[in-house]
Amino acid sequence: MVGASAAAASAAVPSGAGPAYAGADNAGADKAGIRLAGTDGPVLAKVAFTVNGARRELELDTRTSLLDAAREHLHLTGSKKGCDHGQCGACTMIVDGRRINACLTLAVMHQGSEITTIEGLGQPDNLHPMQAAFIKHDGYQCGYCTPGQICSGVAVLAEIKAGIPSHVSADLNAAPAVTEAEIRERMSGNICRCGAYSNIVEAMTEVAGIQTTRRPA
């Protein structure tokens, strides 16, 4: 994973960056929209992606995470910074149809991507079914992890519908079903310190159109 991430990060930086570290002319890098190391400032790069249906263009320090780009530059503060190590899931976004921990990926790696944050799923007067179900089943307490839980929940149901198996899928050749075990396994990367897990399962199963028996506390 580390090697793959490093390779992806390297690919995201324009090729003109290399020679400048040896003192080469920076003109080519300027045309590429990047300020190189050794100049009076951070290394900057231009990136454009679609966020919640709208095209956004930013010039960012190449070290900026997707989470920080959303929160600090686009002012989409629904996605939360929890552990900043990819362990809690509070920063979960949906990128090109798949859920990711936005704190672990660089914004410049997502040129041209389709990104959905909690703000793009629904609004107070037009809630996404998953948001409405979380409210109905009290799938939160403090609410800090809730945006990530909801984004992950939407993506989990899409994964199951697409036939993607999980660690608890009994038959890898059969389409997985929306069961409590599948939901709990797939949502295990989203931590709720308040312990609203049973209610989250209920919310997700309602959205999936099935009923489950509530587990004892």
mmCIF file of C-alpha atoms in Angstrom, residues 4 8 27 32 90 94 143 145 174 181:
data_model
loop_
_atom_site.group_PDB
_atom_site.id
_atom_site.type_symbol
_atom_site.label_atom_id
_atom_site.label_comp_id
_atom_site.label_asym_id
_atom_site.label_seq_id
_atom_site.Cartn_x
_atom_site.Cartn_y
_atom_site.Cartn_z
ATOM 1 C CA ALA A 4 1.307 2.253 -4.410
ATOM 2 C CA ALA A 8 0.355 7.637 -7.243
ATOM 3 C CA ALA A 27 9.869 28.068 -16.871
ATOM 4 C CA ALA A 32 2.445 23.490 -15.731
ATOM 5 C CA ALA A 90 -14.863 10.493 10.162
ATOM 6 C CA ILE A 94 -17.237 9.101 -1.991
ATOM 7 C CA GLY A 143 -22.821 13.630 15.615
ATOM 8 C CA CYS A 145 -18.655 10.823 13.069
ATOM 9 C CA ALA A 174 -22.789 -15.617 -5.069
ATOM 10 C CA ALA A 181 -23.119 -9.265 9.511
#
